[in-house]
Amino acid sequence: MARKQRSAARRNATRQRPALSVATHPSNRYKPDPIESLLAQDDVVLADLAQAVTESLAAEIARARTALAAEMVLCEVFRLTGRDAPDDADEVERLDAQTALLHQVIEHAHAAGTTEHLALLRVCASLGPDATRAAAAQAADRLNRAGVTDRPWAPSLGRPSLLRAWHYGDIFGSQASVGALFDYRGREHLLMVLIDHGLGGGVKDCWVAEGRRTRQMRDEVAAKMAAEEDAFFEDIDAAALTQLLESALAQAPCPEQRDQIDDVAAYLHLTRSRAAHLAQLAGN
């Protein structure tokens, strides 16, 4: 009798979820032109888009059973806004557009004032640009003080435990990767970050995986690196991981391939969040 094959660790999901419905508006489909309107600061379109996005996000996060699942909802928005931005938009313009949208989402969520919208605000307080995270945290605290109840996963949001970390790459210093296995109350997830020193030392790719094989990833990578003559592998502690992440995040991201561009758009804010959490634990 054939053995059942083990399921592999998959990026950002342990089970199939319904597609994020930010693409749906009561009157029209979400297309790249609203993102162009964000870049042009079209206030009317921005307000309509933000209201539709807010309700879609609140509905998706309401279905989230874990902190990571809630984070993944907002990560998918980051992926979509990065993908749909005009090709000639630079990083500053993309970040400005994202910030403008998130500020509007925060305002709509605060005005709605439900448990689902408080959960959305908690996630916005954990992920995103500094300005919007601060605004979301203040709005969330106001709702909570007014008696709106937090979701059970809210206290742990953005604060997973680090189980182990490793660092590997080529001995010539061209590229290196870091892997970090985190735990949210017994549910593990893996963050992988590729750093390209030939392109300035920034993040070239980053992604998240869940599943049973995530705990085996370290050993699998170590075995592969041991078989390579020009490669290195080392286990690292939280302090070394923090230093490597902070150094890479201080440089401009440098994705090249389409999947790298999508991944960096989706998970760079989460990578920053994990690095900041580790630095806080270390007292930095």
Coordinates of C-alpha atoms in Angstrom, one line a residue:
M1 CA 0.0 0.0 0.0
A2 CA 1.5 3.3 -1.0
R3 CA 2.3 5.8 1.6
K4 CA 0.6 9.1 1.6
Q5 CA 3.1 11.8 0.5
R6 CA 3.8 14.5 3.0
S7 CA 2.5 17.9 2.2
A8 CA 5.2 20.5 1.6
A9 CA 5.5 23.8 3.4
R10 CA 3.5 26.3 1.4
R11 CA 3.9 30.1 1.2
N12 CA 1.4 32.0 3.3
A13 CA -1.2 29.2 3.8
T14 CA -1.9 25.9 5.4
R15 CA -5.3 25.6 3.7
Q16 CA -7.0 27.1 0.7
R17 CA -8.7 30.3 1.5
P18 CA -11.2 32.2 -0.6
A19 CA -9.7 34.9 -2.8
L20 CA -9.4 38.3 -1.1
S21 CA -12.4 40.3 -2.2
V22 CA -10.8 43.8 -2.3
A23 CA -11.4 43.5 -6.0
T24 CA -15.1 43.8 -5.5
H25 CA -17.0 47.2 -5.3
P26 CA -20.7 47.5 -5.1
S27 CA -20.8 49.2 -8.5
N28 CA -17.6 48.3 -10.3
R29 CA -14.6 46.0 -10.4
Y30 CA -11.3 47.1 -8.8
K31 CA -8.8 47.8 -11.6
P32 CA -5.3 49.4 -11.9
D33 CA -6.8 52.8 -12.5
P34 CA -7.8 53.3 -8.9
I35 CA -4.2 52.8 -7.9
E36 CA -3.2 55.4 -10.5
S37 CA -5.8 57.7 -8.8
L38 CA -4.0 57.0 -5.5
L39 CA -0.8 58.2 -7.1
A40 CA -2.6 61.2 -8.5
Q41 CA -4.3 61.8 -5.1
D42 CA -7.8 61.7 -6.6
D43 CA -9.8 62.2 -3.4
V44 CA -13.2 61.1 -4.7
V45 CA -11.9 57.8 -6.1
L46 CA -9.7 57.3 -3.1
A47 CA -12.6 57.6 -0.7
D48 CA -14.8 55.2 -2.7
L49 CA -12.0 52.7 -3.1
A50 CA -11.0 53.0 0.6
Q51 CA -14.6 52.2 1.8
A52 CA -14.8 49.1 -0.4
V53 CA -11.4 47.9 0.6
T54 CA -12.2 48.5 4.3
E55 CA -15.3 46.4 4.2
S56 CA -13.5 43.6 2.3
L57 CA -10.6 43.6 4.7
A58 CA -12.9 43.6 7.8
A59 CA -14.8 40.7 6.3
E60 CA -11.7 38.7 5.5
I61 CA -10.0 39.4 8.9
A62 CA -13.3 38.4 10.6
R63 CA -12.7 34.9 9.2
A64 CA -9.1 34.8 10.5
R65 CA -8.6 32.3 13.4
T66 CA -5.0 33.2 14.1
A67 CA -2.8 36.2 14.2
L68 CA -0.8 35.1 11.2
A69 CA -4.0 34.5 9.1
A70 CA -5.0 38.1 9.9
E71 CA -1.6 39.4 8.9
M72 CA -1.7 37.5 5.6
V73 CA -4.9 39.4 4.7
L74 CA -3.2 42.8 4.8
C75 CA -0.1 41.3 3.1
E76 CA -2.2 40.4 0.2
V77 CA -3.4 44.0 -0.1
F78 CA 0.3 45.1 -0.1
R79 CA 0.9 42.6 -2.9
L80 CA -2.1 43.9 -5.0
T81 CA -1.2 47.6 -4.6
G82 CA 2.4 46.8 -5.5
R83 CA 1.3 44.8 -8.6
D84 CA -1.2 47.3 -9.9
A85 CA 0.8 50.4 -9.5
P86 CA 2.0 52.0 -12.8
D87 CA 5.3 50.7 -14.0
D88 CA 6.9 54.2 -13.9
A89 CA 6.0 54.8 -10.3
D90 CA 9.0 54.9 -8.0
E91 CA 9.2 53.5 -4.5
V92 CA 8.4 56.8 -2.9
E93 CA 5.2 57.2 -5.0
R94 CA 4.2 53.6 -4.3
L95 CA 4.6 54.1 -0.5
D96 CA 2.8 57.4 -0.6
A97 CA -0.1 55.7 -2.4
Q98 CA -0.2 52.9 0.1
T99 CA -0.1 55.3 3.0
A100 CA -2.9 57.4 1.5
L101 CA -5.1 54.3 1.1
L102 CA -4.3 53.0 4.6
H103 CA -5.1 56.3 6.3
Q104 CA -8.5 56.2 4.6
V105 CA -9.0 52.6 5.6
I106 CA -8.2 53.5 9.2
E107 CA -10.7 56.3 9.2
H108 CA -13.5 54.2 7.8
A109 CA -12.7 51.3 10.2
H110 CA -12.7 53.7 13.2
A111 CA -16.0 55.2 12.1
A112 CA -17.6 51.7 11.7
G113 CA -16.5 50.8 15.2
T114 CA -17.4 47.1 15.2
T115 CA -15.4 44.1 16.5
E116 CA -14.4 43.2 13.0
H117 CA -13.2 46.7 12.3
L118 CA -11.2 46.8 15.5
A119 CA -9.5 43.6 14.4
L120 CA -8.6 45.3 11.1
L121 CA -7.2 48.3 13.0
R122 CA -5.1 46.0 15.1
V123 CA -3.5 44.5 12.0
C124 CA -3.0 47.9 10.4
A125 CA -1.2 48.9 13.7
S126 CA 1.2 45.9 13.2
L127 CA 1.9 46.2 9.5
G128 CA 2.5 49.1 7.2
P129 CA 4.3 52.4 7.1
D130 CA 5.2 54.0 10.4
A131 CA 2.6 56.8 10.1
T132 CA -0.3 54.5 9.4
R133 CA 0.7 52.0 12.1
A134 CA 0.7 54.8 14.7
A135 CA -2.7 56.1 13.5
A136 CA -4.2 52.6 13.5
A137 CA -2.9 51.9 17.0
Q138 CA -4.5 55.1 18.4
A139 CA -7.8 54.4 16.6
A140 CA -7.9 50.8 17.9
D141 CA -7.2 51.9 21.4
R142 CA -10.0 54.4 21.3
L143 CA -12.5 51.7 20.1
N144 CA -11.2 49.3 22.8
R145 CA -11.7 51.9 25.5
A146 CA -15.2 52.5 24.3
G147 CA -16.0 48.9 24.9
V148 CA -15.4 47.2 21.5
T149 CA -14.0 43.7 22.1
D150 CA -10.7 42.5 20.7
R151 CA -10.3 39.2 19.0
P152 CA -8.5 36.5 21.0
W153 CA -5.4 36.6 18.8
A154 CA -5.0 40.4 19.1
P155 CA -2.6 40.5 22.1
S156 CA -0.1 38.2 20.3
L157 CA -0.3 40.0 17.0
G158 CA 3.2 40.9 15.7
R159 CA 4.8 39.2 18.7
P160 CA 5.6 35.6 17.8
S161 CA 8.2 33.6 19.6
L162 CA 11.5 32.9 17.7
L163 CA 12.2 29.1 17.7
R164 CA 15.4 29.1 15.6
A165 CA 17.2 30.9 12.9
W166 CA 19.9 30.2 10.3
H167 CA 22.1 32.0 7.8
Y168 CA 23.5 30.6 4.5
G169 CA 24.8 31.6 1.1
D170 CA 27.8 31.6 -1.1
I171 CA 31.3 32.2 0.3
F172 CA 32.0 35.0 -2.2
G173 CA 29.5 37.3 -0.5
S174 CA 27.2 37.8 -3.5
Q175 CA 24.0 36.6 -1.9
A176 CA 22.9 35.2 1.4
S177 CA 19.6 34.1 3.0
V178 CA 18.2 34.0 6.5
G179 CA 15.6 31.7 7.7
A180 CA 13.6 32.2 10.9
L181 CA 11.1 29.8 12.4
F182 CA 8.5 31.6 14.5
D183 CA 5.7 30.3 16.8
Y184 CA 2.2 31.9 17.4
R185 CA 0.8 29.9 20.3
G186 CA 1.7 26.5 18.9
R187 CA 1.3 27.4 15.2
E188 CA 4.7 27.7 13.5
H189 CA 5.5 29.8 10.4
L190 CA 8.7 30.4 8.5
L191 CA 10.1 33.7 7.2
M192 CA 12.7 33.5 4.5
V193 CA 14.7 36.5 3.3
L194 CA 17.1 36.7 0.4
I195 CA 19.7 39.4 0.5
D196 CA 21.7 40.4 -2.6
H197 CA 25.0 42.2 -1.7
G198 CA 25.7 42.6 -5.4
L199 CA 22.7 44.9 -5.7
G200 CA 23.4 47.0 -2.6
G201 CA 22.6 44.6 0.2
G202 CA 18.9 45.0 0.3
V203 CA 16.0 42.5 0.4
K204 CA 15.8 40.7 -3.0
D205 CA 13.0 38.3 -1.9
C206 CA 11.1 37.5 1.2
W207 CA 8.2 35.0 1.8
V208 CA 6.3 33.2 4.5
A209 CA 5.4 29.5 4.7
E210 CA 3.3 27.4 7.1
G211 CA 2.9 23.7 7.4
R212 CA 4.6 20.7 9.0
R213 CA 7.7 20.8 6.8
T214 CA 8.6 24.3 8.0
R215 CA 10.2 22.8 11.0
Q216 CA 12.3 20.6 8.7
M217 CA 13.5 23.4 6.5
R218 CA 16.6 24.2 8.5
D219 CA 17.9 20.6 8.2
E220 CA 17.1 20.4 4.5
V221 CA 18.9 23.6 3.8
A222 CA 21.9 22.7 5.9
A223 CA 22.3 19.4 4.0
K224 CA 22.1 21.1 0.7
M225 CA 24.7 23.7 1.7
A226 CA 27.0 21.0 3.0
A227 CA 27.0 19.4 -0.4
E228 CA 28.1 22.7 -2.1
E229 CA 31.8 23.5 -2.1
D230 CA 31.3 27.3 -2.4
A231 CA 28.5 27.6 0.2
F232 CA 28.3 28.2 4.0
F233 CA 25.7 27.5 6.6
E234 CA 25.4 28.6 10.2
D235 CA 22.8 28.7 13.0
I236 CA 22.4 32.1 14.4
D237 CA 20.8 33.6 17.5
A238 CA 18.2 36.3 17.8
A239 CA 20.8 39.1 18.0
A240 CA 22.5 38.0 14.8
L241 CA 19.2 37.6 13.0
T242 CA 18.1 41.1 14.1
Q243 CA 21.4 42.6 12.9
L244 CA 21.2 40.8 9.5
L245 CA 17.5 41.9 9.0
E246 CA 18.1 45.5 10.1
S247 CA 21.1 45.8 7.8
A248 CA 19.2 44.5 4.8
L249 CA 16.1 46.6 5.6
A250 CA 18.2 49.7 5.8
Q251 CA 19.0 49.4 2.1
A252 CA 16.6 49.8 -0.9
P253 CA 14.8 46.5 -1.8
C254 CA 16.2 45.0 -4.9
P255 CA 13.8 42.4 -6.4
E256 CA 14.3 41.6 -10.1
Q257 CA 12.0 38.7 -11.2
R258 CA 8.2 39.0 -11.2
D259 CA 7.7 36.7 -8.3
Q260 CA 10.4 38.5 -6.3
I261 CA 8.7 41.8 -6.9
D262 CA 5.3 40.4 -5.8
D263 CA 6.8 38.7 -2.7
V264 CA 8.7 41.9 -1.6
A265 CA 5.6 44.0 -2.1
A266 CA 3.6 41.5 0.0
Y267 CA 6.0 40.6 2.8
L268 CA 8.4 43.5 3.3
H269 CA 6.3 45.1 5.9
L270 CA 5.9 41.8 7.8
T271 CA 9.7 41.4 7.6
R272 CA 10.1 44.8 9.1
S273 CA 7.6 43.9 11.8
R274 CA 9.5 40.8 12.8
A275 CA 12.8 42.6 12.8
A276 CA 11.3 45.4 15.0
H277 CA 9.8 42.8 17.4
L278 CA 13.2 41.0 17.8
A279 CA 15.0 44.3 18.3
Q280 CA 12.5 45.2 21.0
L281 CA 13.0 41.9 22.8
A282 CA 16.7 42.5 22.7
G283 CA 16.3 46.0 24.2
N284 CA 17.6 47.8 21.1

